[in-house]
Amino acid sequence: MTTQDSTLTALTYDDLLAAIVPAEGGREITDPATGEVVARAPEHTTADLDAAVEAARQAQPEWAALGHERRSELLNRAADAIEASAEALAELLSREQGKPLNGPNARFEVGACAGWLRATAAFEIEPEVLVDDDDGARSEMHYRPLGVVGAIGPWNWPMMISIWQLAPALRMGNTVVMKPSEYTPLSVLALGHVINQALPADVLHVVSGGRDVGERLAAHPDVAKIMFTGSTATGKAIIRSSADTVKRLTLELGGNDAGIVLPDADPKAIAQNLFWGAFINTGQTCAALKRLYVHEDIYDDVCQALTEVAAQTPMGVGLDEDNVLGPLQNKAQLDIVTDLVQAAKDAGARVLLGGNPDPDQPGYFYPTTLVADVDNDNPLVATEQFGPALPIVKYSTVDEAVEMANGLEVGLGASVWGSDRDQARAVAARIEAGTVWINNHGGIDPRVPFGGVKQSGYGLEFGVAGLKQLAAPQVITY
Ligand code: NAD
């Protein structure tokens, strides 16, 4: 297997487009901030997908045979390649996805891609000795590659989530076929092109296409596992289509994360973290704070502190360095947010900020919106908004807040906010969610496993626990 250790090239924005845009045909991708055409994306077919899976299947044994040390070197080399072309990748991501270059957005996402690759390369995964008796009886657990892994991703963090899927898969000796969201194929195609400068041929394929391509990947007989991040509805469809081949799945699905502000919290001290917990990536984040429960004693102070932070945070076109919030990525998501805020207004909720989109503004912008005095069963609270609109619900007792937080069928993340850390931890333990943060929401670390409970999915990503999900456990006993 030829691996490529020659000098890496720093690619420009035009280099990236030249590498991924088809000579003819394809589908126009527009900038959600301006409506301008970014480029045409190839429309691959299910036949292209089949060819990619076959090439990946043939490449897999040699890739596995390279061993952990060499694969880790190559993952670090892929991180070098991303860093060499980081600014061009960030610009394409910003234009296609809408997120600003600045703030915790496009440059941050590209940087996280390199960081996650390096962290995944560094984990130690050794066979585990399960039994080692005096009479010589021994059992060991080994972790073998699965084969070809399919990765299906969403449009909100298209590059970073692709890395979360491909890095552990490659590290464990699998080859990968990715199917990006039809809203953000250019970002993932460009990322794949950059990474492939460092990898042997056919180890990583990106097949850009529609839902039919995703369906084929999820049902493909030569694909051993699907890593899926996206909506709960699509996750359920993938569970069904995986049945015939008993495919393994890791499902990172939708969430509607609750935050509980306890009566001893300091509203001004927590306002910044609360704001970014809810509004990172303009609210289009799986584990963003989407329902805020605040104790009645400090309700008005929290509303005011949050409004002050929100009002000062600039939103606009991503390539303008002043902006740190952007548009919704697509019209369908803009309509969802618009309708949900309208439902809250119709029910008599109080809009503290925003809620008044400008019909003449180009792009899919919805203003930063805070909605107070809203009932827990209002659709703005009960439905994942996935946009820049946060409902703030008042509660009287902690028991009531915990009951409301646990009242939905999803459980990805949650947070508890307060000055007494032990008390906050005791409340955290009662919340049904895969991760509960204290005085923070959404902070992730490649060493710390992440996954949902209830209908937010199953399986873990990140850390050694995440690596094991990309492997077949094999026991050897003698
Ligand atoms: P989506 O489910 O609409 O689409 C995700 C991907 O699935 C796309 O690539 C799409 O083409 C593909 N797809 C659609 N139907 C398919 C099928 N039947 N079989 C196989 N593939 C199919 O999700 P989205 O709108 O792109 O993403 C937003 C959702 O993702 C939100 O609900 C959000 O909470 C969730 N999300 C979750 C996480 C997490 O880690 N839990 C992270 C990001 C986003």
Short mmCIF file of C-alpha atoms and ligand atoms in Angstrom, two decimals, residues 152-156 161 179-182 211 214-215 228-231 234 237-238 252-255 286 384 386 412 450, ligand 1:
data_model
loop_
_atom_site.label_atom_id
_atom_site.label_comp_id
_atom_site.label_asym_id
_atom_site.label_seq_id
_atom_site.Cartn_x
_atom_site.Cartn_y
_atom_site.Cartn_z
CA ILE A 152 -23.81 9.79 7.05
CA GLY A 153 -23.77 13.34 8.33
CA PRO A 154 -25.80 16.52 8.84
CA TRP A 155 -25.36 20.11 7.65
CA ASN A 156 -24.72 21.98 10.88
CA ILE A 161 -18.85 15.69 12.49
CA LYS A 179 -22.29 10.58 2.48
CA PRO A 180 -22.53 14.26 3.42
CA SER A 181 -25.78 16.18 3.77
CA GLU A 182 -27.12 17.38 0.44
CA ARG A 211 -31.29 10.57 0.17
CA GLY A 214 -27.78 7.51 1.99
CA GLU A 215 -30.42 4.78 1.89
CA PHE A 228 -24.99 8.39 11.61
CA THR A 229 -25.49 11.91 12.89
CA GLY A 230 -28.73 13.61 12.02
CA SER A 231 -32.40 13.74 12.92
CA THR A 234 -33.77 9.57 9.76
CA ALA A 237 -35.19 4.86 9.00
CA ILE A 238 -31.54 3.78 9.19
CA GLU A 252 -26.22 10.54 17.28
CA LEU A 253 -29.70 11.95 16.82
CA GLY A 254 -31.70 15.04 17.65
CA GLY A 255 -31.86 16.63 21.06
CA CYS A 286 -27.30 19.07 18.37
CA GLU A 384 -36.15 21.15 18.82
CA PHE A 386 -32.35 24.18 15.86
CA LEU A 412 -28.70 14.24 24.43
CA PHE A 450 -20.36 11.68 24.07
P1 NAD B 1 -31.24 14.60 8.52
O1 NAD B 1 -31.61 13.44 9.35
O2 NAD B 1 -32.31 15.27 7.73
O3 NAD B 1 -30.12 14.23 7.46
C1 NAD B 1 -28.89 13.67 7.85
C2 NAD B 1 -28.32 12.83 6.72
O4 NAD B 1 -29.11 11.66 6.51
C3 NAD B 1 -28.23 13.52 5.38
O5 NAD B 1 -26.95 13.25 4.85
C4 NAD B 1 -29.32 12.85 4.56
O6 NAD B 1 -29.07 12.83 3.18
C5 NAD B 1 -29.31 11.45 5.11
N1 NAD B 1 -30.55 10.69 4.94
C6 NAD B 1 -31.82 11.15 4.87
N2 NAD B 1 -32.69 10.12 4.81
C7 NAD B 1 -31.96 8.98 4.84
C8 NAD B 1 -32.28 7.58 4.85
N3 NAD B 1 -33.54 7.17 4.81
N4 NAD B 1 -31.26 6.70 4.93
C9 NAD B 1 -29.98 7.11 5.01
N5 NAD B 1 -29.61 8.43 5.01
C10 NAD B 1 -30.60 9.34 4.93
O7 NAD B 1 -30.56 15.60 9.56
P2 NAD B 1 -30.12 17.11 9.35
O8 NAD B 1 -31.35 17.94 9.18
O9 NAD B 1 -29.04 17.19 8.33
O10 NAD B 1 -29.45 17.44 10.76
C11 NAD B 1 -30.14 18.06 11.80
C12 NAD B 1 -30.46 17.07 12.89
O11 NAD B 1 -29.29 16.38 13.29
C13 NAD B 1 -30.97 17.70 14.17
O12 NAD B 1 -32.07 16.97 14.67
C14 NAD B 1 -29.82 17.60 15.13
O13 NAD B 1 -30.19 17.60 16.49
C15 NAD B 1 -29.18 16.35 14.69
N6 NAD B 1 -27.77 16.34 15.06
C16 NAD B 1 -27.38 15.49 16.03
C17 NAD B 1 -26.06 15.48 16.44
C18 NAD B 1 -25.59 14.57 17.53
O14 NAD B 1 -24.39 14.40 17.71
N7 NAD B 1 -26.46 13.94 18.24
C19 NAD B 1 -25.15 16.34 15.83
C20 NAD B 1 -25.59 17.20 14.83
C21 NAD B 1 -26.91 17.17 14.44
#
